[in-house]
Structures are given as structure tokens and as C-alpha cells.
Amino acid sequence: MHVVVMGAGVIGTTAAWYLLQNGHQVTVVDRRHASAQETSFANGGQISACHATPWANASTPKQILGWLGREEAPLLFRMRFDPQLFSWGLRFLRNCTDARAKINLEKALRVAIYSRDCLRALRDELDLEYDHSTRGILHICRTEQDMAAVEKATAQMQEYGLKRRLVSSEECLTIEPALRDATAPIIGGSFTPDDESGDARKFTERLSAHCIAKGASFHFNTNITGLVHDQRKITSVQTDKGDIHADAFLVCLGSYSPLMLAPLGIKLPIYPCKGYSISINTTGYSGAPETALIDDSVKMVYSRLGTHLRVAGTAELDGYNLRMSPRRQKLIVDKALELFPNSGDRSSIDFWSGLRPVTPDSAPVLGDTKYANLYLNTGHGTLGWTMSCGSAKAVADLISDKTPDISLAGLGIDRF
């Protein structure tokens, strides 16, 4: 078939690859000048199945109340009249129970663990280099309360097959010696040896080159204006450079997916969640970590990407606004340099923000729709890079009328 993939981030590009592998003609459409120019551009850089704990759980409402009005809070709601956020928030609160959190954890881990395996196979097949590291991911905790949460999450994830173990404060320093310079307390954490890190932008750029070499057509600088349908079948994608007709259509538009689907009568509960990142040049400094880390107490992640340390964190619900708060930028820098004071030059830090497509249950939306030839691969939240290859392969197999390697039960749009 001829399949149009909407979006050339890590989600759309991996989807294009697996569709090509299944023998299809593939056209990728993106409004930017190249692949990976939005949410995939400077994210946290981690393949972190260990980070699949759903945002919505029994303790979340109390935490959110404590964060209200605090500019430095890990999760910040910008007060505004926003029906989309209100509707999303009600669905989110319905998922804030232990029972639903356990169901949602299983769904997210199912995709994340499978995706990690797919990434390894793809990397070996194509000999891809993207500043990747296979040293595992270390969770660290600054407080007893956060350590208790990590202990609970570790036990639950072990039930679903994730190799994750608790570690002491001294073991944390052994796994990552650069933590010995930290001015913040480290009381312990957990370690997931099979998780990885790497530059999602470099990966996506290099994979898109392989897609083109295999025959895919990438239409950059092309704005999608709508989808044309004939009853229950999509006939073409409308763009500012003309219509593109095809046999099947795949939406990989992240936070913008609901806007594209609303005119078709498809209500997709995805809300844009702004995240921040900084990139610190480590050249000439000896205190940057080599192992990827997650700082559970401040909800931040750290990944060594070549000569830079990528630090990402915070969650800001403020619609589609990409404006960065100077106070939140400073928060990330301060917390990073508490852990790694000798990691790089504070005066030459690069700042970035991107919109993560978050669902109320923290699981992606994968599968078909009420239109016979329209498919979804979106809503991965903070785990887009982690889930990209697995989501892409599963949906490509579904489009190809093949049985995916993993069950897509509970991941479709019909769950909302």
C-alpha cells in the first residue's frame, strides 16, 4: 500500500521505517525543515522503561494540591480558561487510584520493554550511532518519602518483568562516581541495567536517511491543513502544497494530534505538557556523569550525550505555549549543579522546551479508528523516545494486517 505518515519526529520516522520493512510505499509529511525538530529535538535522551510509572496514582491529587501556586513545582498548572485541559483533568483524576495505576503501569511497561528490544535490533541492523550508552539508568532519591515511592515502583515493575533493583546510597556512588561531588543528599535509589540513553534527534535524523535510501519520500516544510474523507474512509491529506492521496494514513503528530482529528469527530484526550531541558558542554570538565540518571525527588533526568550533559524535567500545563519561565530554567540549572557541580560551564548552557503529548492514563494511543484506513501512533507523554520503536513496529504490523508481537489491548482510542 501507499501509506502517508503525518509527523517526522522519532515516532513518525520509526513508523516509516517499519512500514518500509513491511513492503509499503511511504510518504512522510512534516511542517518543519527536517526530521526531529520539535519534541524529539532536545528531550531527556533516555530509553527508560523504569520511568513508566503513571502520573495518575492515588498520591497524585495530594501532591498537586501541595504544588499549586509554586512556580518551581515539578508539575505546574497555568491557570486559564481551557476546556481541553478541564476535560483531560477529569479523566486524569479518574485514573488516580491504585487499581487503575497498576493497570496503566502494565500497559506502559508492555510497550516500553518491547520497544527497548526493537531499538537494540534496529541499532545492530543499521549500525546506528547516536551517542548511545548501554550503562543502565540509576534512580536516586534525596528523601525517605521518595525512597518509599521508588521501593513501591520497583516491586511493581519487577512483577511485570522489568529488571530493576534497589540500591543503597553507597551503591549509587559506585555506579556513578561523579555523584561523590554532589552537595545534595543521596539516600539510595534503584538501578535498571537494561535501560539506555542516547540522542533522539541524532537517531531520528540518521534513521530518516535510511528511510529515504529505502525509498521513502519526506515532504518537509509542508503544513497539513486537514484530512479528506468519503464516509468512513480517508481519501487524502490536504496540505499547503497540494493533496496527497494514499491507501492508509497514520497520525504521529504528538500534542497536535487532537487538533487534526477533531474535525473528523474523533475526540482524543491528549494534552500538551511542556517540558524543559538544558544542554551543558562538558568539554574540559571532569565531573559530568557517564551513567544516565533519574532524580526522583525533583523529577529530573540526566543523560550524557557525547560532549554534553542533557538535563530535562518539569511539567507545565499551559496549552500550546512554548515560552520558557526564567525561574524554571534556573531551577533545572541549580538542581543539576547540586548533583554535578563540576560538570560544565554554567554560562554556556543551551535551553530548550518542547510539548509532550500526555494521556490521562500515561499510556500511548495505538491502533485503528472509526475510519477504515486511519491509524494512530501518538500520546506517548514523556516516553516517546522510549516507546518509539515498539509502537512503530506494532502499528506497522497492524496496518499490514499482521499480528503485532505484543497485545494492543487497552492501548486503543476505544478505552477513553
Short mmCIF file of C-alpha atoms in Angstrom, two decimals:
data_model
loop_
_atom_site.label_atom_id
_atom_site.label_comp_id
_atom_site.label_asym_id
_atom_site.label_seq_id
_atom_site.Cartn_x
_atom_site.Cartn_y
_atom_site.Cartn_z
CA MET A 1 0.00 0.00 0.00
CA HIS A 2 0.87 3.66 -0.12
CA VAL A 3 0.89 4.95 3.47
CA VAL A 4 1.13 8.60 4.50
CA VAL A 5 2.78 9.18 7.87
CA MET A 6 1.95 12.54 9.44
CA GLY A 7 4.86 13.75 11.54
CA ALA A 8 8.64 13.26 11.17
CA GLY A 9 9.66 13.11 14.81
CA VAL A 10 11.03 9.95 16.37
CA ILE A 11 7.51 8.43 16.39
CA GLY A 12 6.74 9.12 12.73
CA THR A 13 10.21 8.27 11.45
CA THR A 14 10.37 4.90 13.21
CA ALA A 15 6.87 4.18 11.90
CA ALA A 16 8.05 4.98 8.38
CA TRP A 17 10.95 2.55 8.76
CA TYR A 18 8.84 -0.40 9.89
CA LEU A 19 6.23 0.30 7.21
CA LEU A 20 9.00 0.20 4.61
CA GLN A 21 10.20 -3.07 6.12
CA ASN A 22 6.70 -4.44 5.58
CA GLY A 23 6.89 -3.58 1.89
CA HIS A 24 4.82 -0.40 1.68
CA GLN A 25 5.37 2.83 -0.21
CA VAL A 26 5.76 5.55 2.42
CA THR A 27 5.33 9.32 2.34
CA VAL A 28 6.17 11.34 5.46
CA VAL A 29 4.82 14.88 5.86
CA ASP A 30 6.12 17.44 8.36
CA ARG A 31 5.85 21.19 8.72
CA ARG A 32 9.50 21.64 9.76
CA HIS A 33 12.56 21.75 7.50
CA ALA A 34 13.89 18.39 8.73
CA SER A 35 13.05 15.46 10.97
CA ALA A 36 13.11 15.65 14.79
CA GLN A 37 12.69 19.42 15.02
CA GLU A 38 10.03 19.53 17.75
CA THR A 39 9.54 17.23 20.76
CA SER A 40 12.33 14.88 19.60
CA PHE A 41 14.86 17.71 19.26
CA ALA A 42 16.33 18.01 22.77
CA ASN A 43 14.43 15.70 25.08
CA GLY A 44 15.81 13.88 28.12
CA GLY A 45 17.57 11.32 25.98
CA GLN A 46 16.57 8.20 27.90
CA ILE A 47 15.24 4.78 26.91
CA SER A 48 13.71 4.41 30.34
CA ALA A 49 11.25 1.59 30.89
CA CYS A 50 11.94 2.23 34.58
CA HIS A 51 10.28 5.65 34.19
CA ALA A 52 6.91 4.19 33.18
CA THR A 53 5.15 4.89 36.48
CA PRO A 54 1.84 6.58 35.56
CA TRP A 55 1.45 10.21 36.55
CA ALA A 56 -2.05 9.44 37.79
CA ASN A 57 -2.00 7.41 41.00
CA ALA A 58 -3.57 7.58 44.45
CA SER A 59 -0.98 10.03 45.81
CA THR A 60 -1.06 12.45 42.88
CA PRO A 61 -4.03 14.68 43.88
CA LYS A 62 -2.43 15.48 47.25
CA GLN A 63 0.89 16.24 45.57
CA ILE A 64 -0.77 18.55 43.04
CA LEU A 65 -2.54 20.48 45.82
CA GLY A 66 0.81 20.99 47.52
CA TRP A 67 2.33 22.27 44.28
CA LEU A 68 -0.41 24.79 43.44
CA GLY A 69 0.88 28.33 43.14
CA ARG A 70 4.54 27.27 43.27
CA GLU A 71 6.49 28.38 40.20
CA GLU A 72 9.21 25.83 40.96
CA ALA A 73 6.79 22.88 41.36
CA PRO A 74 7.60 19.74 39.30
CA LEU A 75 4.06 19.90 37.86
CA LEU A 76 2.69 23.39 37.23
CA PHE A 77 -0.81 24.32 36.11
CA ARG A 78 -1.03 27.73 34.44
CA MET A 79 -4.47 28.97 35.45
CA ARG A 80 -6.51 29.73 32.34
CA PHE A 81 -9.89 29.02 30.77
CA ASP A 82 -9.13 25.85 28.86
CA PRO A 83 -11.96 23.37 28.19
CA GLN A 84 -9.48 20.89 26.70
CA LEU A 85 -7.45 20.87 29.94
CA PHE A 86 -10.59 20.67 32.09
CA SER A 87 -11.85 17.62 30.20
CA TRP A 88 -8.41 16.00 30.28
CA GLY A 89 -8.09 16.74 34.01
CA LEU A 90 -11.34 14.98 34.87
CA ARG A 91 -10.18 11.85 33.03
CA PHE A 92 -6.81 12.13 34.75
CA LEU A 93 -8.42 12.25 38.21
CA ARG A 94 -10.47 9.15 37.41
CA ASN A 95 -7.18 7.32 36.92
CA CYS A 96 -5.85 8.40 40.32
CA THR A 97 -6.50 5.10 42.11
CA ASP A 98 -4.11 2.30 42.98
CA ALA A 99 -6.12 -0.18 40.90
CA ARG A 100 -6.07 1.93 37.74
CA ALA A 101 -2.44 2.91 38.25
CA LYS A 102 -1.45 -0.76 38.28
CA ILE A 103 -3.37 -1.44 35.06
CA ASN A 104 -1.84 1.60 33.39
CA LEU A 105 1.66 0.66 34.54
CA GLU A 106 1.33 -2.74 32.89
CA LYS A 107 0.23 -1.14 29.60
CA ALA A 108 3.11 1.33 29.56
CA LEU A 109 5.71 -1.30 30.50
CA ARG A 110 4.37 -3.71 27.89
CA VAL A 111 5.20 -1.18 25.17
CA ALA A 112 8.41 0.15 26.76
CA ILE A 113 10.15 -3.19 27.29
CA TYR A 114 9.20 -4.41 23.81
CA SER A 115 10.35 -1.12 22.31
CA ARG A 116 13.72 -1.34 24.01
CA ASP A 117 14.27 -4.73 22.38
CA CYS A 118 13.21 -3.36 18.98
CA LEU A 119 15.63 -0.45 19.31
CA ARG A 120 18.55 -2.76 20.00
CA ALA A 121 17.73 -4.91 17.00
CA LEU A 122 17.39 -1.85 14.76
CA ARG A 123 20.64 -0.34 16.02
CA ASP A 124 22.51 -3.55 15.29
CA GLU A 125 20.88 -3.96 11.88
CA LEU A 126 21.74 -0.46 10.66
CA ASP A 127 24.85 0.16 12.78
CA LEU A 128 23.33 3.40 14.06
CA GLU A 129 25.40 5.77 16.18
CA TYR A 130 23.60 8.44 18.22
CA ASP A 131 25.72 8.98 21.36
CA HIS A 132 24.02 5.99 22.92
CA SER A 133 25.01 4.40 26.20
CA THR A 134 24.01 0.97 27.48
CA ARG A 135 25.16 1.50 31.06
CA GLY A 136 21.64 1.35 32.51
CA ILE A 137 19.66 4.01 34.38
CA LEU A 138 20.15 4.90 38.04
CA HIS A 139 17.26 6.35 40.05
CA ILE A 140 18.42 8.43 43.01
CA CYS A 141 16.40 9.71 45.96
CA ARG A 142 17.01 12.67 48.22
CA THR A 143 14.28 11.94 50.83
CA GLU A 144 12.84 8.93 52.66
CA GLN A 145 9.42 9.67 51.17
CA ASP A 146 10.76 9.45 47.64
CA MET A 147 12.72 6.32 48.51
CA ALA A 148 9.50 4.67 49.67
CA ALA A 149 7.87 5.53 46.33
CA VAL A 150 10.83 4.06 44.43
CA GLU A 151 10.66 0.88 46.51
CA LYS A 152 6.97 0.50 45.64
CA ALA A 153 7.51 1.19 41.93
CA THR A 154 10.46 -1.20 41.78
CA ALA A 155 8.43 -4.04 43.29
CA GLN A 156 5.52 -3.44 40.90
CA MET A 157 7.76 -3.27 37.83
CA GLN A 158 9.55 -6.46 38.82
CA GLU A 159 6.14 -8.18 38.73
CA TYR A 160 5.84 -7.21 35.04
CA GLY A 161 9.29 -8.42 34.07
CA LEU A 162 11.47 -5.32 34.40
CA LYS A 163 14.95 -5.98 35.79
CA ARG A 164 15.15 -3.23 38.37
CA ARG A 165 16.72 -3.47 41.82
CA LEU A 166 17.06 -1.30 44.89
CA VAL A 167 20.49 0.15 45.69
CA SER A 168 21.99 1.84 48.73
CA SER A 169 23.48 5.32 48.82
CA GLU A 170 26.98 3.84 48.58
CA GLU A 171 25.98 1.69 45.61
CA CYS A 172 24.68 4.83 43.88
CA LEU A 173 28.15 6.35 44.21
CA THR A 174 29.78 3.17 42.92
CA ILE A 175 27.51 3.06 39.86
CA GLU A 176 28.09 6.77 39.16
CA PRO A 177 31.25 8.11 40.85
CA ALA A 178 30.52 11.70 39.75
CA LEU A 179 27.81 11.77 42.43
CA ARG A 180 30.55 11.94 45.06
CA ASP A 181 30.81 15.67 44.29
CA ALA A 182 27.10 16.24 44.96
CA THR A 183 26.07 18.83 47.53
CA ALA A 184 22.56 17.32 47.71
CA PRO A 185 21.82 14.29 49.94
CA ILE A 186 21.53 10.88 48.26
CA ILE A 187 19.98 8.24 50.48
CA GLY A 188 19.57 5.44 47.93
CA GLY A 189 17.63 4.54 44.83
CA SER A 190 17.24 1.82 42.22
CA PHE A 191 19.13 0.61 39.17
CA THR A 192 17.77 -0.74 35.87
CA PRO A 193 20.72 -2.25 33.99
CA ASP A 194 18.93 -2.86 30.68
CA ASP A 195 17.73 0.72 30.17
CA GLU A 196 19.72 3.06 27.93
CA SER A 197 20.27 6.64 26.84
CA GLY A 198 21.01 8.38 23.57
CA ASP A 199 20.32 11.44 21.44
CA ALA A 200 16.81 11.08 19.99
CA ARG A 201 17.42 13.81 17.40
CA LYS A 202 20.56 12.15 16.02
CA PHE A 203 18.81 8.78 15.97
CA THR A 204 15.83 10.20 14.09
CA GLU A 205 17.95 12.11 11.59
CA ARG A 206 20.04 9.04 10.79
CA LEU A 207 17.06 6.72 10.58
CA SER A 208 15.28 9.15 8.25
CA ALA A 209 18.32 8.96 5.93
CA HIS A 210 17.96 5.16 5.90
CA CYS A 211 14.24 5.56 5.14
CA ILE A 212 14.99 7.81 2.18
CA ALA A 213 17.62 5.37 0.91
CA LYS A 214 14.98 2.65 1.11
CA GLY A 215 12.53 4.69 -0.98
CA ALA A 216 10.52 6.80 1.46
CA SER A 217 9.53 10.32 0.41
CA PHE A 218 9.81 13.07 3.06
CA HIS A 219 7.82 16.24 2.40
CA PHE A 220 9.34 18.87 4.72
CA ASN A 221 8.19 22.48 5.07
CA THR A 222 4.70 21.19 4.35
CA ASN A 223 1.74 22.16 6.54
CA ILE A 224 -1.08 19.66 6.89
CA THR A 225 -4.41 21.50 6.79
CA GLY A 226 -6.85 18.61 7.05
CA LEU A 227 -7.90 15.11 6.15
CA VAL A 228 -10.42 14.46 3.37
CA HIS A 229 -12.81 11.56 3.88
CA ASP A 230 -15.53 9.77 1.98
CA GLN A 231 -17.89 8.43 4.64
CA ARG A 232 -15.72 6.10 6.77
CA LYS A 233 -12.56 6.21 4.69
CA ILE A 234 -9.81 8.83 4.40
CA THR A 235 -9.02 9.67 0.79
CA SER A 236 -6.24 12.24 1.08
CA VAL A 237 -4.19 14.57 3.25
CA GLN A 238 -4.68 18.26 2.48
CA THR A 239 -1.51 20.35 2.65
CA ASP A 240 -0.49 23.85 1.68
CA LYS A 241 1.37 22.26 -1.23
CA GLY A 242 -1.45 20.12 -2.56
CA ASP A 243 -3.36 16.98 -1.64
CA ILE A 244 -1.60 13.65 -1.10
CA HIS A 245 -3.69 10.59 -1.89
CA ALA A 246 -2.89 7.21 -0.38
CA ASP A 247 -4.32 3.89 0.77
CA ALA A 248 -3.71 4.35 4.51
CA PHE A 249 -2.90 7.23 6.85
CA LEU A 250 -1.03 7.26 10.17
CA VAL A 251 -1.21 10.14 12.67
CA CYS A 252 2.08 10.68 14.53
CA LEU A 253 1.56 14.34 15.40
CA GLY A 254 2.12 14.23 19.16
CA SER A 255 0.36 17.04 21.01
CA TYR A 256 -1.20 18.29 17.77
CA SER A 257 -2.98 15.01 17.06
CA PRO A 258 -6.27 16.07 18.76
CA LEU A 259 -6.42 19.24 16.65
CA MET A 260 -6.04 17.25 13.44
CA LEU A 261 -8.62 14.63 14.44
CA ALA A 262 -11.35 16.85 15.95
CA PRO A 263 -12.89 17.81 12.56
CA LEU A 264 -13.33 14.08 11.88
CA GLY A 265 -15.38 13.64 15.04
CA ILE A 266 -12.54 11.86 16.86
CA LYS A 267 -12.04 13.19 20.38
CA LEU A 268 -8.57 12.31 21.53
CA PRO A 269 -7.77 13.14 25.19
CA ILE A 270 -4.18 14.23 24.71
CA TYR A 271 -2.93 17.44 26.31
CA PRO A 272 0.37 19.22 25.59
CA CYS A 273 2.69 19.17 28.59
CA LYS A 274 5.64 21.50 28.30
CA GLY A 275 8.98 20.14 29.42
CA TYR A 276 12.29 21.97 29.69
CA SER A 277 15.82 20.77 29.02
CA ILE A 278 19.31 22.16 29.24
CA SER A 279 22.47 21.01 27.48
CA ILE A 280 25.74 21.58 29.34
CA ASN A 281 29.02 21.43 27.43
CA THR A 282 31.25 19.12 29.47
CA THR A 283 34.46 19.80 27.50
CA GLY A 284 37.32 20.45 29.92
CA TYR A 285 35.33 19.34 32.97
CA SER A 286 35.69 16.04 34.80
CA GLY A 287 32.55 15.98 36.95
CA ALA A 288 29.82 15.01 34.49
CA PRO A 289 28.14 11.61 34.90
CA GLU A 290 28.59 8.74 32.46
CA THR A 291 25.54 6.79 33.62
CA ALA A 292 22.03 8.08 32.87
CA LEU A 293 20.13 9.10 35.99
CA ILE A 294 16.67 9.99 37.20
CA ASP A 295 16.44 12.28 40.23
CA ASP A 296 13.11 11.19 41.66
CA SER A 297 12.90 13.88 44.30
CA VAL A 298 12.89 16.75 41.81
CA LYS A 299 11.53 14.81 38.77
CA MET A 300 14.56 15.44 36.57
CA VAL A 301 16.62 13.21 34.25
CA TYR A 302 20.30 13.32 33.26
CA SER A 303 21.89 11.80 30.15
CA ARG A 304 25.46 12.06 28.89
CA LEU A 305 25.28 12.67 25.13
CA GLY A 306 28.80 12.86 23.76
CA THR A 307 30.40 16.10 24.92
CA HIS A 308 27.19 17.37 26.54
CA LEU A 309 25.13 16.59 29.60
CA ARG A 310 21.41 16.74 28.85
CA VAL A 311 19.21 17.57 31.85
CA ALA A 312 15.44 17.59 31.45
CA GLY A 313 12.48 17.99 33.71
CA THR A 314 9.46 19.89 34.93
CA ALA A 315 5.95 19.54 33.59
CA GLU A 316 3.95 22.62 32.73
CA LEU A 317 0.32 22.54 31.60
CA ASP A 318 -0.05 25.78 29.67
CA GLY A 319 -1.69 24.88 26.38
CA TYR A 320 0.47 25.06 23.27
CA ASN A 321 2.63 27.87 24.63
CA LEU A 322 6.38 27.15 24.34
CA ARG A 323 7.51 30.23 26.28
CA MET A 324 10.02 29.30 28.99
CA SER A 325 9.88 30.60 32.54
CA PRO A 326 13.27 32.02 33.66
CA ARG A 327 12.60 30.75 37.19
CA ARG A 328 12.01 27.22 35.95
CA GLN A 329 15.09 27.40 33.74
CA LYS A 330 17.11 28.43 36.77
CA LEU A 331 15.58 25.61 38.82
CA ILE A 332 16.86 22.98 36.39
CA VAL A 333 20.34 24.51 36.31
CA ASP A 334 20.53 24.79 40.11
CA LYS A 335 19.37 21.23 40.74
CA ALA A 336 21.71 19.85 38.10
CA LEU A 337 24.72 21.62 39.54
CA GLU A 338 23.80 20.47 43.05
CA LEU A 339 24.44 16.93 41.86
CA PHE A 340 27.24 17.65 39.40
CA PRO A 341 28.93 20.94 40.33
CA ASN A 342 31.93 20.23 38.09
CA SER A 343 30.01 19.08 35.02
CA GLY A 344 30.38 22.15 32.80
CA ASP A 345 30.31 25.89 32.29
CA ARG A 346 27.14 27.48 33.67
CA SER A 347 27.49 30.50 31.37
CA SER A 348 27.22 28.49 28.12
CA ILE A 349 24.14 26.36 28.77
CA ASP A 350 21.63 25.85 25.93
CA PHE A 351 17.94 25.97 26.92
CA TRP A 352 15.03 24.28 25.14
CA SER A 353 11.37 23.46 25.66
CA GLY A 354 9.03 21.02 23.94
CA LEU A 355 5.46 19.75 24.20
CA ARG A 356 4.95 16.18 25.36
CA PRO A 357 1.61 14.59 24.35
CA VAL A 358 0.18 13.31 27.64
CA THR A 359 -2.83 10.99 28.02
CA PRO A 360 -4.86 10.73 31.25
CA ASP A 361 -3.56 7.19 31.88
CA SER A 362 0.07 7.73 30.75
CA ALA A 363 -0.23 5.09 28.03
CA PRO A 364 0.08 5.82 24.30
CA VAL A 365 -2.78 5.64 21.80
CA LEU A 366 -2.02 2.92 19.27
CA GLY A 367 -4.22 1.33 16.65
CA ASP A 368 -7.14 1.92 14.34
CA THR A 369 -10.04 4.38 14.37
CA LYS A 370 -13.64 4.52 13.15
CA TYR A 371 -12.21 5.34 9.72
CA ALA A 372 -11.17 2.11 7.99
CA ASN A 373 -7.74 3.31 6.85
CA LEU A 374 -6.81 5.84 9.56
CA TYR A 375 -4.43 4.76 12.32
CA LEU A 376 -2.93 6.36 15.44
CA ASN A 377 0.54 6.29 16.96
CA THR A 378 0.57 9.14 19.44
CA GLY A 379 0.15 10.18 23.08
CA HIS A 380 3.43 8.79 24.44
CA GLY A 381 3.89 11.55 27.02
CA THR A 382 7.41 11.65 28.46
CA LEU A 383 8.24 8.23 26.99
CA GLY A 384 8.12 8.92 23.25
CA TRP A 385 11.80 8.09 22.71
CA THR A 386 11.47 5.05 25.00
CA MET A 387 8.38 3.66 23.22
CA SER A 388 9.12 4.79 19.66
CA CYS A 389 10.45 1.64 18.02
CA GLY A 390 7.99 -0.73 19.67
CA SER A 391 4.97 1.44 18.98
CA ALA A 392 6.07 1.87 15.37
CA LYS A 393 6.60 -1.83 14.74
CA ALA A 394 3.31 -2.82 16.39
CA VAL A 395 1.26 -0.28 14.44
CA ALA A 396 3.09 -1.02 11.18
CA ASP A 397 2.24 -4.69 11.64
CA LEU A 398 -1.40 -3.80 12.35
CA ILE A 399 -1.61 -1.69 9.17
CA SER A 400 -0.03 -4.58 7.26
CA ASP A 401 -2.70 -6.99 8.52
CA LYS A 402 -0.09 -8.84 10.59
CA THR A 403 -0.49 -9.78 14.25
CA PRO A 404 1.73 -7.45 16.34
CA ASP A 405 4.31 -9.08 18.61
CA ILE A 406 2.63 -7.51 21.65
CA SER A 407 -1.03 -7.14 22.51
CA LEU A 408 -2.53 -3.72 21.84
CA ALA A 409 -5.35 -4.36 24.31
CA GLY A 410 -6.09 -1.26 26.37
CA LEU A 411 -3.99 0.97 24.09
CA GLY A 412 -6.63 1.94 21.53
CA ILE A 413 -8.80 5.03 21.38
CA ASP A 414 -11.82 2.99 22.49
CA ARG A 415 -10.54 2.96 26.08
CA PHE A 416 -11.45 6.61 26.62
#
